[in-house]
Short mmCIF file of C-alpha atoms in Angstrom, two decimals:
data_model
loop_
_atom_site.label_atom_id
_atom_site.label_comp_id
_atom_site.label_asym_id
_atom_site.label_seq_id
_atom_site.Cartn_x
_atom_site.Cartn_y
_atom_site.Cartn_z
CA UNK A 295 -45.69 -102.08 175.63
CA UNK A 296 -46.98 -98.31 175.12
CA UNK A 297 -48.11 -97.66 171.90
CA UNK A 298 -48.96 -94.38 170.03
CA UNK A 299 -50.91 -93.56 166.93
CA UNK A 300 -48.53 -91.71 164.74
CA UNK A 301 -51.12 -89.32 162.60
CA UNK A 302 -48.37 -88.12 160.21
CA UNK A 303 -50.37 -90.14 157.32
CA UNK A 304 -53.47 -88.47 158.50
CA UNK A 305 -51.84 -85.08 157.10
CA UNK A 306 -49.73 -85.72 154.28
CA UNK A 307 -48.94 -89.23 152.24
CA UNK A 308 -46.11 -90.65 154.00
CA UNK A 309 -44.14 -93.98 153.91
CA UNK A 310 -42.15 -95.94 151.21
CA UNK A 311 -45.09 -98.92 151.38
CA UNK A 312 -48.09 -96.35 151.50
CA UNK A 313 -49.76 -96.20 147.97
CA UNK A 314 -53.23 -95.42 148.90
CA UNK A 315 -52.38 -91.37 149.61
CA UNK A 316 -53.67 -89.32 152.22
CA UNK A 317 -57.09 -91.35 153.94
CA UNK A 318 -60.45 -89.73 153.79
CA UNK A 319 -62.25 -88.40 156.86
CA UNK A 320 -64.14 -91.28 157.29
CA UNK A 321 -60.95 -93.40 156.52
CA UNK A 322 -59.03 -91.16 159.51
CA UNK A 323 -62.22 -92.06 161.54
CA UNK A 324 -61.76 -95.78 161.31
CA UNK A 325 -58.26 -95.20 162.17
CA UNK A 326 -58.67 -93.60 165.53
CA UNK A 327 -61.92 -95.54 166.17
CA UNK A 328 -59.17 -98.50 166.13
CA UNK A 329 -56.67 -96.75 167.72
CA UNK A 330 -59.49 -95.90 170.82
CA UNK A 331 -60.88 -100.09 170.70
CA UNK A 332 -57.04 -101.30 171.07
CA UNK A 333 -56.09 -99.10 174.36
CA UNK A 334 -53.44 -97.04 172.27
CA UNK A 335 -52.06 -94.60 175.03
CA UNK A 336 -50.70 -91.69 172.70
CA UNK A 337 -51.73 -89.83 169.44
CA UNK A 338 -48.42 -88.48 168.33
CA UNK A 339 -48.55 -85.90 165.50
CA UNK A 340 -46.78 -81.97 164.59
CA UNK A 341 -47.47 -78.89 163.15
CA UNK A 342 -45.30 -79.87 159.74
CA UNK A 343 -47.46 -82.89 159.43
CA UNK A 344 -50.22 -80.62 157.06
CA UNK A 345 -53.55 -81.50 157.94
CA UNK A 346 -52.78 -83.98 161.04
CA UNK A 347 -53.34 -81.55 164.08
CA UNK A 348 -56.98 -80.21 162.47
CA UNK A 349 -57.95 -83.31 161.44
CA UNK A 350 -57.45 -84.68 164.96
CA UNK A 351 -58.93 -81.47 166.24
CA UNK A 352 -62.09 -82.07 163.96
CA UNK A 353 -62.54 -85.94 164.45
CA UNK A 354 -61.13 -86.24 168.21
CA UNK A 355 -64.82 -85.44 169.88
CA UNK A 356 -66.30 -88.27 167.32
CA UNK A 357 -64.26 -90.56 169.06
CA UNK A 358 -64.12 -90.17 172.08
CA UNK A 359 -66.67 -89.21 174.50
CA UNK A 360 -64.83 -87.69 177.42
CA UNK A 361 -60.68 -87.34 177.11
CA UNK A 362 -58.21 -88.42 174.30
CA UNK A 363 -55.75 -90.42 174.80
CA UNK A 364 -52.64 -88.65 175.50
CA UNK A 365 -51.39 -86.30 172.91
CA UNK A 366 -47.75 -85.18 171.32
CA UNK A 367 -46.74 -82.64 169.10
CA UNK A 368 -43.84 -80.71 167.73
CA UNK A 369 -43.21 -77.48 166.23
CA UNK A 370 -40.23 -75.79 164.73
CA UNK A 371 -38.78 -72.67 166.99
CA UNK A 372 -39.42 -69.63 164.93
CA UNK A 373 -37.34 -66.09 166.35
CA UNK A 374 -40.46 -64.08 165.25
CA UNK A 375 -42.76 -66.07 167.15
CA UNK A 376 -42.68 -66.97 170.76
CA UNK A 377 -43.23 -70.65 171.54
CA UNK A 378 -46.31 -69.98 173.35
CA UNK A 379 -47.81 -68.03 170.52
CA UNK A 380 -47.20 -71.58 168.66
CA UNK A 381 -48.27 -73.96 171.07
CA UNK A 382 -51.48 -71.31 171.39
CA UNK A 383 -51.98 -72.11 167.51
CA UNK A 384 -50.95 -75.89 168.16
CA UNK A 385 -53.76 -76.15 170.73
CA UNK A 386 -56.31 -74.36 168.72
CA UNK A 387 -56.12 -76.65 165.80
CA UNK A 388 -56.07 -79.48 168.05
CA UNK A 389 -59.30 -78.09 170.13
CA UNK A 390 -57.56 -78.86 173.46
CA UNK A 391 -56.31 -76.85 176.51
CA UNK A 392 -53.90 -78.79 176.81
CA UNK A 393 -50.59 -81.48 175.52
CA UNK A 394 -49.31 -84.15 177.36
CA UNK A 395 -45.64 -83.61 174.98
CA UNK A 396 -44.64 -80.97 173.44
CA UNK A 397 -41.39 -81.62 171.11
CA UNK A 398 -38.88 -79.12 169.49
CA UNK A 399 -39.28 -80.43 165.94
CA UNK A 400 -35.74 -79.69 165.07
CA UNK A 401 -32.51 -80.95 167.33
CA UNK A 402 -30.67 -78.31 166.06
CA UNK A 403 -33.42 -76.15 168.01
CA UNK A 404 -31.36 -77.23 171.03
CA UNK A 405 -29.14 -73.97 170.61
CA UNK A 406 -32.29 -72.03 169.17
CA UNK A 407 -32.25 -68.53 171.19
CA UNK A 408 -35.43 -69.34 172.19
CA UNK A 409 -35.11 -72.68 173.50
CA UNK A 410 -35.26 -71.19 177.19
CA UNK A 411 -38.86 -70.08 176.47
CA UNK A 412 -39.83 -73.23 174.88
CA UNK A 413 -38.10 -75.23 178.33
CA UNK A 414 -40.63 -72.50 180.62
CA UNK A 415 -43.52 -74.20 178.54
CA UNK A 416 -43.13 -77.27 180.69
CA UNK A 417 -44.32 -75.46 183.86
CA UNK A 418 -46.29 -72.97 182.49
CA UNK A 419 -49.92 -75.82 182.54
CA UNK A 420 -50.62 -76.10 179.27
CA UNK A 421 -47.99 -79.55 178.43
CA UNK A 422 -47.03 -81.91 180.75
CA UNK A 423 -43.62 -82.53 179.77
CA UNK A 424 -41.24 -80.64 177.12
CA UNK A 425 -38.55 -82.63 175.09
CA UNK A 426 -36.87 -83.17 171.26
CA UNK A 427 -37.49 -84.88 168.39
CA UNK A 428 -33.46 -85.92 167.32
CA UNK A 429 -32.08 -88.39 164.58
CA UNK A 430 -28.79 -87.56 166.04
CA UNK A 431 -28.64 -89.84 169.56
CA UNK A 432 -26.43 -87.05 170.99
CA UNK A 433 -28.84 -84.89 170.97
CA UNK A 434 -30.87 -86.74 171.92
CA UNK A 435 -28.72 -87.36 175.51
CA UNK A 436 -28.24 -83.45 175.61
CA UNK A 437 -32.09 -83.63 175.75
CA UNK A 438 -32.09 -85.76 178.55
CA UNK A 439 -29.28 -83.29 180.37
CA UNK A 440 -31.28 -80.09 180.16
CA UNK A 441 -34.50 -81.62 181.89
CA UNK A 442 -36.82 -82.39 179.10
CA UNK A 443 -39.14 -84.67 179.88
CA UNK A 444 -39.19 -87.12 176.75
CA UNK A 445 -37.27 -87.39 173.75
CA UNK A 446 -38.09 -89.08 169.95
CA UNK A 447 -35.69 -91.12 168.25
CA UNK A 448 -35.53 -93.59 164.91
CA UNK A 449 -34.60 -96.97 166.16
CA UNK A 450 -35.37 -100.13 164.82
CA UNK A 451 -33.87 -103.59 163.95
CA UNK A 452 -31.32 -102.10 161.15
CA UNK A 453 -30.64 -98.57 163.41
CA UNK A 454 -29.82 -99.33 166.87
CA UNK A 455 -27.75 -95.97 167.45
CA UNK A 456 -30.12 -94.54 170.01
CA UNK A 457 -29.60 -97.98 172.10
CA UNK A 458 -25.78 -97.91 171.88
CA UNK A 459 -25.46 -94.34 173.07
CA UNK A 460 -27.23 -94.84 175.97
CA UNK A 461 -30.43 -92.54 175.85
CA UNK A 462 -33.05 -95.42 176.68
CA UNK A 463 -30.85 -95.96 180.03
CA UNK A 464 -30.42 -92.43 180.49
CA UNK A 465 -34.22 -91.93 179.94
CA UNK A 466 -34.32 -94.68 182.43
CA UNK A 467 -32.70 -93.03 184.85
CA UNK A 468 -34.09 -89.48 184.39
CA UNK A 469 -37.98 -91.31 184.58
CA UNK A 470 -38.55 -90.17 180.71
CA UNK A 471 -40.09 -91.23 177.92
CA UNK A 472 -38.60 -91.92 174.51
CA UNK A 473 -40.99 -92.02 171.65
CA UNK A 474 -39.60 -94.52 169.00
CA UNK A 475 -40.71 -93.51 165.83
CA UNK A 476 -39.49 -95.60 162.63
CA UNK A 477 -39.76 -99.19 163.98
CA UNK A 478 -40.45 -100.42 160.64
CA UNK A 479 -38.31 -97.93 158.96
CA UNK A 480 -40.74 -96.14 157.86
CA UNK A 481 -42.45 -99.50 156.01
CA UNK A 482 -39.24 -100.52 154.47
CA UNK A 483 -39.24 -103.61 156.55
CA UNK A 484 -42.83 -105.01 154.48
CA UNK A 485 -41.11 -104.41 151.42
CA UNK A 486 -39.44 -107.79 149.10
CA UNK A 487 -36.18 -107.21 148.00
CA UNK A 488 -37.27 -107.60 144.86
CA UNK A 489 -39.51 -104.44 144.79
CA UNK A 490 -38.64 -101.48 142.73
CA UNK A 491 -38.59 -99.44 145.94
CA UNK A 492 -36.36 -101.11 147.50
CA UNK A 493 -33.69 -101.47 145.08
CA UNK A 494 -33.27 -97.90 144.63
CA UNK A 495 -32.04 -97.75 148.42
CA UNK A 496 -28.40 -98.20 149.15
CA UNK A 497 -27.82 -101.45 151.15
CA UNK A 498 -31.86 -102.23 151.13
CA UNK A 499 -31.62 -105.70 149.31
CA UNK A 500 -28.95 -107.48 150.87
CA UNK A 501 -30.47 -105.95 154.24
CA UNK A 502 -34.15 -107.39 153.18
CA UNK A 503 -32.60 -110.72 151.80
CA UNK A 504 -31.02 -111.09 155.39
CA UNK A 505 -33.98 -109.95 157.58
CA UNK A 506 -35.97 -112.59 155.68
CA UNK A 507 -33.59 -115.17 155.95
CA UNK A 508 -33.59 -114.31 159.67
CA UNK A 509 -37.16 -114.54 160.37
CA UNK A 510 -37.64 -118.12 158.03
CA UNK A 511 -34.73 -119.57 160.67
CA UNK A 512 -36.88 -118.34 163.13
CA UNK A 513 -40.65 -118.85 162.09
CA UNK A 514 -41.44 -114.84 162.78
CA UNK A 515 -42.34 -112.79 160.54
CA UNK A 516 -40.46 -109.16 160.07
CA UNK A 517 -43.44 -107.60 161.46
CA UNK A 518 -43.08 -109.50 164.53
CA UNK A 519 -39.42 -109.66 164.77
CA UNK A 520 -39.78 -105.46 164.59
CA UNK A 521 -41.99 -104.93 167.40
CA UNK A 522 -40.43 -107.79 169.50
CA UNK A 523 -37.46 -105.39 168.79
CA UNK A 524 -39.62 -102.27 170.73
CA UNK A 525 -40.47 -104.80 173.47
CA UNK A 526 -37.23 -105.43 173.94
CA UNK A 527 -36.56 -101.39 174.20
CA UNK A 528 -37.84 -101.27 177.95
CA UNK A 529 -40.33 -99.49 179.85
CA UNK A 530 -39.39 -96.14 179.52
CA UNK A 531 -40.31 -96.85 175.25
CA UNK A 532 -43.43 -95.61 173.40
CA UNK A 533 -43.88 -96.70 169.79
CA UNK A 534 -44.99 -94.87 167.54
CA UNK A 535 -46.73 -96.51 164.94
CA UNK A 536 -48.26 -94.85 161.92
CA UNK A 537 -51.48 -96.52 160.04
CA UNK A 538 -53.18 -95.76 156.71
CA UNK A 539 -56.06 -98.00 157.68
CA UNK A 540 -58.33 -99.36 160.81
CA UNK A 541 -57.05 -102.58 160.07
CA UNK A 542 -53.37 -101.89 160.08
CA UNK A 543 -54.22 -100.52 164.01
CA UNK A 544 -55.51 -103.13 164.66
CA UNK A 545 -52.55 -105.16 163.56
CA UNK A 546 -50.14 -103.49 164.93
CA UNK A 547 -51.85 -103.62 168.25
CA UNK A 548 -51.51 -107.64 167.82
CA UNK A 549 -48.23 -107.93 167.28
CA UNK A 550 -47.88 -105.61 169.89
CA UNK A 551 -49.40 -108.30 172.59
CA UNK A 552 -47.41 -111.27 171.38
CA UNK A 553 -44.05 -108.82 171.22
CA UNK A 554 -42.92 -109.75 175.12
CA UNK A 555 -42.90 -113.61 174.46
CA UNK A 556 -40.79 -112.90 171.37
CA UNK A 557 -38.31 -110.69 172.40
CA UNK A 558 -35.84 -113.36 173.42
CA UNK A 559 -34.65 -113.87 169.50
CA UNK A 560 -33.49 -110.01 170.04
CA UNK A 561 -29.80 -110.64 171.03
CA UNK A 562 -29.12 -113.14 169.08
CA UNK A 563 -30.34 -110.55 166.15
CA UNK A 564 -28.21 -108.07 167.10
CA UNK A 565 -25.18 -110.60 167.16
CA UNK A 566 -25.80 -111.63 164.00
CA UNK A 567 -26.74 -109.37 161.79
CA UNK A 568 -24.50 -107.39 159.29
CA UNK A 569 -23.37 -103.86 159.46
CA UNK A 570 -26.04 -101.29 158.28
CA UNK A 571 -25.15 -98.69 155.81
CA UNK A 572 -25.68 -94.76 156.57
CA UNK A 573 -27.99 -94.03 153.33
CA UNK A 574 -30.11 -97.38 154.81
CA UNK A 575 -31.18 -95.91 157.81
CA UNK A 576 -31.52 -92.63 157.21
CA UNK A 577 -34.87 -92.53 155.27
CA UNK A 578 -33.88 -88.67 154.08
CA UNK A 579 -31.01 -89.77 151.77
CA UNK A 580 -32.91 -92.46 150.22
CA UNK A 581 -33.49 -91.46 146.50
CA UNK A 582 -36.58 -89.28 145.68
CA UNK A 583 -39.86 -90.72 143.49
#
């Protein structure tokens, strides 16, 4: 399984389960000093994330020696800016000549007047591949048509829209990646459905009280059963998987190993488990504070 450290928590707090805040430099440093020990393949991060492309830019050469691992980032299209003029500012905070992704930020961005400049990025030497960052799987697939490269979508043991349209065997098929971002939506999945948190979500407790019930059946823990879930997803899949500490990499990177053997309990997941409401999956609708 390809994994990639998702930096957004190294720019801004981020996640339902994260109380700690934004990490410290030397915090930031643990986490890609883990991310470096565990063979993590990808950094994934984007110009909307605040701090996360300096901070990589700053602590990148403390880490490692020679090259990076690979690197991914987004931007919005802007029709006062040209997309190189971004990915020019992109690469500067990020000290590098190069990225290995470079992601419209917005799907909508599809039919951005611009887009055609942002597609001549691809073969222009400074990013190895162009694509989209969609919630939407149709865009997603209208990625995939136009020739990008690699495309990010939410999918995860209660969203599995991405999968039913068809863009992992479409990627497949097209020999591109899709970053999966959200495979714990975004930390709901460590949450009891007794917490606060969670029962301010639509659908979130009687989706928690199920996903446990699941996993005690089972002897896995939701952890486990999640990234057995992204092993599941195929070859063509990249997780992204955010961290607000060295040991959480590390973690993740575990569960990560013993995914493949696990994977099995997948289908009969997906046969059994109960419809998922819109304002569940969607971490943008759930309520504020």
């Amino acid at each position: 399984m390809k994994l990639a450290l998702g930096t957004v928590q190294l720019g801004i707090p981020y996640g339902i389960a994260n109380e700690a805040g934004r990490p410290d430099d030397e915090t930031a440093l643990e986490i890609l000093r883990a991310a470096r020990e565990q063979d993590y393949t990808w950094l994934d991060t984007a110009a909307a994330y605040g701090e996360s492309e300096a901070v990589l830019g700053r602590l990148m050469p403390q880490v490692w020696a020679d090259a990076p691992p690979a690197v991914a980032t987004k931007f919005v299209l802007d029709e006062a800016r040209a997309p190189a003029a971004q990915l020019d500012e992109a690469l500067g905070r990020l000290g590098l000549p190069f990225v290995d992704a470079l992601l419209l930020h917005r799907e909508d961005d599809l039919d951005h007047p611009r887009v055609a400049e942002f597609a001549a990025l691809g073969t222009a030497g400074r990013t190895r591949r162009t694509g989209v960052s969609c919630y939407d799987p149709k865009r997603a697939l209208q990625g995939l048509e136009a020739g990008f490269g690699c495309v990010q979508v939410p999918c995860n043991l209660f969203d599995t829209h991405s999968v039913d349209a068809g863009v992992f065997k479409r990627a497949a098929e097209c020999g591109a990646l899709v970053f999966v971002r959200s495979i714990f939506l975004q930390g709901l999945f460590f949450l009891s459905p007794d917490h606060p948190r969670a029962q301010h979500i639509p659908g979130a407790v009687e989706a928690l009280r199920f996903l446990r019930d699941f996993c005690h059946r089972h002897a896995i823990t939701p952890a486990e059963l999640a990234m057995a879930f992204g092993s599941w997803l195929g070859e063509e899949a990249v997780i992204v998987l955010g961290a607000d500490t060295g040991a959480q990499v590390r973690e993740n990177a575990r569960l990560a190993t013993s995914a493949a053997a696990q994977r099995g309990l997948i289908d009969r997941w997906l046969h059994e488990r109960p419809s998922m409401p819109p304002d569940l999956i969607h971490p943008g609708r759930w309520p504020k504070g």
